Amino acid sequence: DAGVTQSPTHLIKTRGQQVTLRCSPKSGHDTVSWYQQALGQGPQFIFQYYEEEERQRGNFPDRFSGHQFPNYSSELNVNALLLGDSALYLCASSGGTGANTIYFGEGSWLTVV
Amino acid sequence: LAKTTQPISMDSYEGQEVNITCSHNNIATNDYITWYQQFPSQGPRFIIQGYKTKVTNEVASLFIPADRKSSTLSLPRVSLSDTAVYYCLVGERYSGAGSYQLTFGKGTKLSVIP
């Protein structure tokens, strides 16, 4: 049973560019959340998708957007990248039986130069 | 969302039992307590979750007093591989319909010394 998978694992982008990160939830899960983790800090909630709609959003600007597909996979898009967007981006999934447990992927390391 | 307070760091020798206490004075009636472990450059890993009294699984125990204003994660006989950051989180138990988010603090950095 595959857990939460994310791609790419590492990437480097230039300021002003756009990036797309991808996530496949754990089998049987229908809810996907995205978190940003800066170095030395705890993960910060970006937003959550359920039934292909954004259900909750944290304190992040509109440059951060997402999408959930019918197969429950999800994308996180960040436009007009800033140096401060450099972080580990984590995808978490939940839902189905044992719905109370939220599982995280290994993350995508984004470096903005 | 209830705020949590936990020590910034702890040191322990290999083979010892480690107890990490988390304070959550404003915990709500419907809130559960969940602990995650995170190694550098990896995603957080679920350790244990509880509502009251004691919960035990194959890796840890969670002690919650009757007033639920604090909780203690107990790791028996730690090894070097237990060196990680441990996060205590408080929130409603996920009930579907995309309504759950986790609020992380800075966690407790546990260093296990040989």
PDB file of C-alpha atoms in Angstrom:
ATOM      1  CA  ASP A   1       0.000   0.000   0.000  1.00  0.00           C
ATOM      2  CA  ALA A   2       1.730   3.155  -1.207  1.00  0.00           C
ATOM      3  CA  GLY A   3       1.696   6.063   1.159  1.00  0.00           C
ATOM      4  CA  VAL A   4       1.524   9.702   0.146  1.00  0.00           C
ATOM      5  CA  THR A   5       3.825  10.337  -2.798  1.00  0.00           C
ATOM      6  CA  GLN A   6       5.116  13.699  -3.937  1.00  0.00           C
ATOM      7  CA  SER A   7       7.066  14.921  -6.929  1.00  0.00           C
ATOM      8  CA  PRO A   8       9.532  16.304  -7.625  1.00  0.00           C
ATOM      9  CA  THR A   9      11.660  15.744  -4.532  1.00  0.00           C
ATOM     10  CA  HIS A  10      13.937  18.694  -5.196  1.00  0.00           C
ATOM     11  CA  LEU A  11      13.827  21.617  -7.578  1.00  0.00           C
ATOM     12  CA  ILE A  12      15.445  24.980  -8.097  1.00  0.00           C
ATOM     13  CA  LYS A  13      13.582  27.922  -9.590  1.00  0.00           C
ATOM     14  CA  THR A  14      14.379  31.549 -10.307  1.00  0.00           C
ATOM     15  CA  ARG A  15      12.568  34.478  -8.745  1.00  0.00           C
ATOM     16  CA  GLY A  16       9.428  35.361 -10.691  1.00  0.00           C
ATOM     17  CA  GLN A  17       8.993  31.897 -12.146  1.00  0.00           C
ATOM     18  CA  GLN A  18       6.109  29.546 -11.505  1.00  0.00           C
ATOM     19  CA  VAL A  19       6.232  26.062 -10.006  1.00  0.00           C
ATOM     20  CA  THR A  20       3.868  23.090  -9.857  1.00  0.00           C
ATOM     21  CA  LEU A  21       4.205  20.394  -7.216  1.00  0.00           C
ATOM     22  CA  ARG A  22       2.287  17.133  -7.361  1.00  0.00           C
ATOM     23  CA  CYS A  23       0.838  14.783  -4.772  1.00  0.00           C
ATOM     24  CA  SER A  24      -0.835  11.388  -4.823  1.00  0.00           C
ATOM     25  CA  PRO A  25      -2.706  10.610  -1.612  1.00  0.00           C
ATOM     26  CA  LYS A  26      -2.564   7.380   0.292  1.00  0.00           C
ATOM     27  CA  SER A  27      -4.833   4.722  -1.160  1.00  0.00           C
ATOM     28  CA  GLY A  28      -8.380   5.174   0.098  1.00  0.00           C
ATOM     29  CA  HIS A  29      -7.894   8.811   1.077  1.00  0.00           C
ATOM     30  CA  ASP A  30      -9.964  11.571  -0.502  1.00  0.00           C
ATOM     31  CA  THR A  31      -8.716  14.716   1.233  1.00  0.00           C
ATOM     32  CA  VAL A  32      -5.432  16.416   0.447  1.00  0.00           C
ATOM     33  CA  SER A  33      -3.788  19.249   2.359  1.00  0.00           C
ATOM     34  CA  TRP A  34      -0.650  21.211   1.588  1.00  0.00           C
ATOM     35  CA  TYR A  35       1.805  22.605   4.099  1.00  0.00           C
ATOM     36  CA  GLN A  36       4.872  24.816   3.813  1.00  0.00           C
ATOM     37  CA  GLN A  37       7.792  24.220   6.152  1.00  0.00           C
ATOM     38  CA  ALA A  38      10.586  26.749   6.334  1.00  0.00           C
ATOM     39  CA  LEU A  39      13.922  25.722   7.774  1.00  0.00           C
ATOM     40  CA  GLY A  40      13.722  25.346  11.559  1.00  0.00           C
ATOM     41  CA  GLN A  41       9.978  25.912  11.701  1.00  0.00           C
ATOM     42  CA  GLY A  42       6.961  23.673  11.992  1.00  0.00           C
ATOM     43  CA  PRO A  43       4.784  23.059   8.927  1.00  0.00           C
ATOM     44  CA  GLN A  44       2.274  25.811   8.127  1.00  0.00           C
ATOM     45  CA  PHE A  45      -1.114  24.972   6.598  1.00  0.00           C
ATOM     46  CA  ILE A  46      -1.633  26.327   3.079  1.00  0.00           C
ATOM     47  CA  PHE A  47      -4.957  24.850   1.996  1.00  0.00           C
ATOM     48  CA  GLN A  48      -7.025  21.694   1.803  1.00  0.00           C
ATOM     49  CA  TYR A  49      -8.912  20.034  -1.039  1.00  0.00           C
ATOM     50  CA  TYR A  50     -11.890  17.724  -0.807  1.00  0.00           C
ATOM     51  CA  GLU A  51     -14.227  16.721  -3.628  1.00  0.00           C
ATOM     52  CA  GLU A  52     -12.098  18.789  -6.014  1.00  0.00           C
ATOM     53  CA  GLU A  53     -12.789  22.001  -4.128  1.00  0.00           C
ATOM     54  CA  GLU A  54     -10.668  24.136  -1.828  1.00  0.00           C
ATOM     55  CA  ARG A  55     -12.313  23.735   1.571  1.00  0.00           C
ATOM     56  CA  GLN A  56      -9.992  25.599   3.909  1.00  0.00           C
ATOM     57  CA  ARG A  57      -7.157  28.027   3.417  1.00  0.00           C
ATOM     58  CA  GLY A  58      -4.392  29.225   5.652  1.00  0.00           C
ATOM     59  CA  ASN A  59      -2.757  32.635   5.653  1.00  0.00           C
ATOM     60  CA  PHE A  60      -1.115  32.420   2.234  1.00  0.00           C
ATOM     61  CA  PRO A  61      -1.427  34.858  -0.687  1.00  0.00           C
ATOM     62  CA  ASP A  62      -3.311  34.134  -3.883  1.00  0.00           C
ATOM     63  CA  ARG A  63      -0.006  33.304  -5.574  1.00  0.00           C
ATOM     64  CA  PHE A  64      -0.531  29.916  -3.979  1.00  0.00           C
ATOM     65  CA  SER A  65      -3.225  27.933  -5.728  1.00  0.00           C
ATOM     66  CA  GLY A  66      -4.122  24.315  -6.104  1.00  0.00           C
ATOM     67  CA  HIS A  67      -6.211  21.729  -7.750  1.00  0.00           C
ATOM     68  CA  GLN A  68      -7.599  18.311  -6.953  1.00  0.00           C
ATOM     69  CA  PHE A  69      -8.351  15.788  -9.674  1.00  0.00           C
ATOM     70  CA  PRO A  70     -11.122  13.176  -9.810  1.00  0.00           C
ATOM     71  CA  ASN A  71      -8.624  10.510  -8.723  1.00  0.00           C
ATOM     72  CA  TYR A  72      -7.957  12.607  -5.577  1.00  0.00           C
ATOM     73  CA  SER A  73      -4.418  13.547  -6.588  1.00  0.00           C
ATOM     74  CA  SER A  74      -3.524  17.191  -6.200  1.00  0.00           C
ATOM     75  CA  GLU A  75      -1.271  19.942  -7.447  1.00  0.00           C
ATOM     76  CA  LEU A  76       0.122  22.988  -5.701  1.00  0.00           C
ATOM     77  CA  ASN A  77       0.978  25.945  -7.907  1.00  0.00           C
ATOM     78  CA  VAL A  78       3.005  28.937  -6.823  1.00  0.00           C
ATOM     79  CA  ASN A  79       3.262  31.944  -9.144  1.00  0.00           C
ATOM     80  CA  ALA A  80       5.713  34.838  -9.133  1.00  0.00           C
ATOM     81  CA  LEU A  81       8.154  33.018  -6.874  1.00  0.00           C
ATOM     82  CA  LEU A  82       9.923  34.954  -4.152  1.00  0.00           C
ATOM     83  CA  LEU A  83      13.109  34.032  -2.355  1.00  0.00           C
ATOM     84  CA  GLY A  84      10.989  33.542   0.768  1.00  0.00           C
ATOM     85  CA  ASP A  85       9.068  30.748  -0.921  1.00  0.00           C
ATOM     86  CA  SER A  86      12.091  28.498  -0.513  1.00  0.00           C
ATOM     87  CA  ALA A  87      10.879  25.715   1.761  1.00  0.00           C
ATOM     88  CA  LEU A  88       9.858  22.096   2.076  1.00  0.00           C
ATOM     89  CA  TYR A  89       6.352  21.654   0.714  1.00  0.00           C
ATOM     90  CA  LEU A  90       4.447  18.818   2.319  1.00  0.00           C
ATOM     91  CA  CYS A  91       1.353  17.061   1.116  1.00  0.00           C
ATOM     92  CA  ALA A  92      -0.892  15.312   3.624  1.00  0.00           C
ATOM     93  CA  SER A  93      -3.821  13.038   2.989  1.00  0.00           C
ATOM     94  CA  SER A  94      -6.702  11.742   5.050  1.00  0.00           C
ATOM     95  CA  GLY A  95     -10.137  10.213   4.690  1.00  0.00           C
ATOM     96  CA  GLY A  96     -11.776   6.819   4.325  1.00  0.00           C
ATOM     97  CA  THR A  97     -11.539   4.324   7.154  1.00  0.00           C
ATOM     98  CA  GLY A  98      -9.274   5.433   9.999  1.00  0.00           C
ATOM     99  CA  ALA A  99     -10.165   8.932   8.885  1.00  0.00           C
ATOM    100  CA  ASN A 100      -8.733  10.532  11.989  1.00  0.00           C
ATOM    101  CA  THR A 101      -5.113   9.905  10.995  1.00  0.00           C
ATOM    102  CA  ILE A 102      -3.400  12.325   8.634  1.00  0.00           C
ATOM    103  CA  TYR A 103      -0.426  11.002   6.685  1.00  0.00           C
ATOM    104  CA  PHE A 104       2.333  13.109   5.187  1.00  0.00           C
ATOM    105  CA  GLY A 105       4.503  12.626   2.138  1.00  0.00           C
ATOM    106  CA  GLU A 106       8.259  13.158   2.174  1.00  0.00           C
ATOM    107  CA  GLY A 107       7.918  16.606   0.677  1.00  0.00           C
ATOM    108  CA  SER A 108       9.246  18.618  -2.211  1.00  0.00           C
ATOM    109  CA  TRP A 109      12.232  20.848  -1.531  1.00  0.00           C
ATOM    110  CA  LEU A 110      11.904  24.126  -3.420  1.00  0.00           C
ATOM    111  CA  THR A 111      14.823  26.506  -3.648  1.00  0.00           C
ATOM    112  CA  VAL A 112      14.229  29.915  -5.201  1.00  0.00           C
ATOM    113  CA  VAL A 113      17.345  31.740  -6.365  1.00  0.00           C
TER     114      VAL A 113
ATOM    115  CA  LEU B   1      -7.523  25.786  17.535  1.00  0.00           C
ATOM    116  CA  ALA B   2      -5.948  25.124  20.916  1.00  0.00           C
ATOM    117  CA  LYS B   3      -2.385  26.364  21.330  1.00  0.00           C
ATOM    118  CA  THR B   4       0.250  23.970  22.564  1.00  0.00           C
ATOM    119  CA  THR B   5       3.449  24.574  24.493  1.00  0.00           C
ATOM    120  CA  GLN B   6       6.288  22.069  24.618  1.00  0.00           C
ATOM    121  CA  PRO B   7      10.000  22.252  25.432  1.00  0.00           C
ATOM    122  CA  ILE B   8      12.180  23.451  22.597  1.00  0.00           C
ATOM    123  CA  SER B   9      14.770  20.738  23.112  1.00  0.00           C
ATOM    124  CA  MET B  10      15.644  17.684  25.211  1.00  0.00           C
ATOM    125  CA  ASP B  11      18.673  15.461  25.509  1.00  0.00           C
ATOM    126  CA  SER B  12      18.651  11.820  26.533  1.00  0.00           C
ATOM    127  CA  TYR B  13      21.072   8.923  26.663  1.00  0.00           C
ATOM    128  CA  GLU B  14      20.483   5.791  24.680  1.00  0.00           C
ATOM    129  CA  GLY B  15      18.375   3.204  26.464  1.00  0.00           C
ATOM    130  CA  GLN B  16      16.588   5.697  28.683  1.00  0.00           C
ATOM    131  CA  GLU B  17      12.877   6.409  28.741  1.00  0.00           C
ATOM    132  CA  VAL B  18      12.026   9.871  27.446  1.00  0.00           C
ATOM    133  CA  ASN B  19       8.947  11.812  28.441  1.00  0.00           C
ATOM    134  CA  ILE B  20       7.955  14.918  26.501  1.00  0.00           C
ATOM    135  CA  THR B  21       5.187  16.972  28.053  1.00  0.00           C
ATOM    136  CA  CYS B  22       2.890  19.235  26.099  1.00  0.00           C
ATOM    137  CA  SER B  23       0.676  21.884  27.644  1.00  0.00           C
ATOM    138  CA  HIS B  24      -2.698  22.685  26.041  1.00  0.00           C
ATOM    139  CA  ASN B  25      -4.696  24.670  28.568  1.00  0.00           C
ATOM    140  CA  ASN B  26      -7.411  25.714  26.114  1.00  0.00           C
ATOM    141  CA  ILE B  27      -8.206  22.258  24.780  1.00  0.00           C
ATOM    142  CA  ALA B  28     -11.835  21.932  23.688  1.00  0.00           C
ATOM    143  CA  THR B  29     -14.194  19.104  24.486  1.00  0.00           C
ATOM    144  CA  ASN B  30     -14.007  17.655  20.977  1.00  0.00           C
ATOM    145  CA  ASP B  31     -10.250  17.992  20.615  1.00  0.00           C
ATOM    146  CA  TYR B  32      -7.902  15.038  20.287  1.00  0.00           C
ATOM    147  CA  ILE B  33      -4.174  15.090  21.012  1.00  0.00           C
ATOM    148  CA  THR B  34      -1.850  13.863  18.294  1.00  0.00           C
ATOM    149  CA  TRP B  35       1.922  13.491  18.203  1.00  0.00           C
ATOM    150  CA  TYR B  36       4.089  13.461  15.106  1.00  0.00           C
ATOM    151  CA  GLN B  37       7.790  12.701  14.667  1.00  0.00           C
ATOM    152  CA  GLN B  38       9.863  14.397  12.003  1.00  0.00           C
ATOM    153  CA  PHE B  39      13.381  13.599  10.838  1.00  0.00           C
ATOM    154  CA  PRO B  40      15.397  16.204   8.907  1.00  0.00           C
ATOM    155  CA  SER B  41      14.245  16.631   5.314  1.00  0.00           C
ATOM    156  CA  GLN B  42      11.347  14.198   5.754  1.00  0.00           C
ATOM    157  CA  GLY B  43       7.627  14.589   6.255  1.00  0.00           C
ATOM    158  CA  PRO B  44       6.102  14.248   9.733  1.00  0.00           C
ATOM    159  CA  ARG B  45       5.229  10.710  10.747  1.00  0.00           C
ATOM    160  CA  PHE B  46       2.176   9.942  12.879  1.00  0.00           C
ATOM    161  CA  ILE B  47       3.143   8.445  16.239  1.00  0.00           C
ATOM    162  CA  ILE B  48       0.084   8.302  18.451  1.00  0.00           C
ATOM    163  CA  GLN B  49      -3.262   9.915  19.149  1.00  0.00           C
ATOM    164  CA  GLY B  50      -5.495   9.995  22.200  1.00  0.00           C
ATOM    165  CA  TYR B  51      -8.433  11.670  23.885  1.00  0.00           C
ATOM    166  CA  LYS B  52      -8.081  10.778  27.550  1.00  0.00           C
ATOM    167  CA  THR B  53      -6.273   8.448  29.990  1.00  0.00           C
ATOM    168  CA  LYS B  54      -3.581   6.318  28.396  1.00  0.00           C
ATOM    169  CA  VAL B  55      -2.955   5.093  24.884  1.00  0.00           C
ATOM    170  CA  THR B  56      -0.165   2.719  23.944  1.00  0.00           C
ATOM    171  CA  ASN B  57       1.060   1.403  20.627  1.00  0.00           C
ATOM    172  CA  GLU B  58       4.184  -0.353  19.433  1.00  0.00           C
ATOM    173  CA  VAL B  59       6.354   2.761  19.515  1.00  0.00           C
ATOM    174  CA  ALA B  60       5.071   5.041  22.276  1.00  0.00           C
ATOM    175  CA  SER B  61       2.613   5.720  25.063  1.00  0.00           C
ATOM    176  CA  LEU B  62       0.496   8.805  25.541  1.00  0.00           C
ATOM    177  CA  PHE B  63      -0.616   9.840  29.002  1.00  0.00           C
ATOM    178  CA  ILE B  64      -3.474  12.316  29.359  1.00  0.00           C
ATOM    179  CA  PRO B  65      -4.643  13.441  32.812  1.00  0.00           C
ATOM    180  CA  ALA B  66      -8.297  13.847  33.656  1.00  0.00           C
ATOM    181  CA  ASP B  67      -8.340  17.612  33.034  1.00  0.00           C
ATOM    182  CA  ARG B  68      -6.712  17.082  29.593  1.00  0.00           C
ATOM    183  CA  LYS B  69      -4.768  20.339  29.917  1.00  0.00           C
ATOM    184  CA  SER B  70      -1.524  18.544  29.247  1.00  0.00           C
ATOM    185  CA  SER B  71      -0.264  15.312  27.777  1.00  0.00           C
ATOM    186  CA  THR B  72       2.967  13.346  27.943  1.00  0.00           C
ATOM    187  CA  LEU B  73       4.517  11.369  25.132  1.00  0.00           C
ATOM    188  CA  SER B  74       6.629   8.521  26.498  1.00  0.00           C
ATOM    189  CA  LEU B  75       9.283   6.843  24.366  1.00  0.00           C
ATOM    190  CA  PRO B  76      10.677   3.697  25.987  1.00  0.00           C
ATOM    191  CA  ARG B  77      14.389   2.927  25.718  1.00  0.00           C
ATOM    192  CA  VAL B  78      15.303   5.472  23.066  1.00  0.00           C
ATOM    193  CA  SER B  79      17.995   4.805  20.502  1.00  0.00           C
ATOM    194  CA  LEU B  80      20.053   7.134  18.330  1.00  0.00           C
ATOM    195  CA  SER B  81      17.475   6.722  15.581  1.00  0.00           C
ATOM    196  CA  ASP B  82      14.877   8.444  17.763  1.00  0.00           C
ATOM    197  CA  THR B  83      16.729  11.741  17.384  1.00  0.00           C
ATOM    198  CA  ALA B  84      14.097  13.915  15.728  1.00  0.00           C
ATOM    199  CA  VAL B  85      11.631  16.746  16.268  1.00  0.00           C
ATOM    200  CA  TYR B  86       8.421  15.768  18.028  1.00  0.00           C
ATOM    201  CA  TYR B  87       5.255  17.801  17.527  1.00  0.00           C
ATOM    202  CA  CYS B  88       2.243  17.873  19.810  1.00  0.00           C
ATOM    203  CA  LEU B  89      -0.984  18.934  18.100  1.00  0.00           C
ATOM    204  CA  VAL B  90      -4.484  19.464  19.383  1.00  0.00           C
ATOM    205  CA  GLY B  91      -7.580  19.564  17.242  1.00  0.00           C
ATOM    206  CA  GLU B  92     -10.867  17.996  16.390  1.00  0.00           C
ATOM    207  CA  ARG B  93     -10.740  14.459  15.253  1.00  0.00           C
ATOM    208  CA  TYR B  94     -11.047  14.298  11.490  1.00  0.00           C
ATOM    209  CA  SER B  95     -14.598  13.478  10.547  1.00  0.00           C
ATOM    210  CA  GLY B  96     -14.522  13.729   6.803  1.00  0.00           C
ATOM    211  CA  ALA B  97     -15.811  16.398   4.441  1.00  0.00           C
ATOM    212  CA  GLY B  98     -12.457  18.096   4.223  1.00  0.00           C
ATOM    213  CA  SER B  99     -12.714  20.016   7.448  1.00  0.00           C
ATOM    214  CA  TYR B 100      -9.508  19.243   9.279  1.00  0.00           C
ATOM    215  CA  GLN B 101      -6.238  21.108   9.445  1.00  0.00           C
ATOM    216  CA  LEU B 102      -3.224  20.712  11.701  1.00  0.00           C
ATOM    217  CA  THR B 103      -1.544  23.601  13.493  1.00  0.00           C
ATOM    218  CA  PHE B 104       2.098  22.895  14.223  1.00  0.00           C
ATOM    219  CA  GLY B 105       4.285  24.709  16.732  1.00  0.00           C
ATOM    220  CA  LYS B 106       8.056  24.485  16.659  1.00  0.00           C
ATOM    221  CA  GLY B 107       8.113  21.091  18.314  1.00  0.00           C
ATOM    222  CA  THR B 108      10.634  19.514  20.672  1.00  0.00           C
ATOM    223  CA  LYS B 109      14.001  18.616  19.267  1.00  0.00           C
ATOM    224  CA  LEU B 110      15.075  15.380  20.947  1.00  0.00           C
ATOM    225  CA  SER B 111      18.755  14.522  20.813  1.00  0.00           C
ATOM    226  CA  VAL B 112      19.724  11.000  21.843  1.00  0.00           C
ATOM    227  CA  ILE B 113      23.297  10.719  23.034  1.00  0.00           C
ATOM    228  CA  PRO B 114      25.310   7.500  22.810  1.00  0.00           C
TER     229      PRO B 114
END
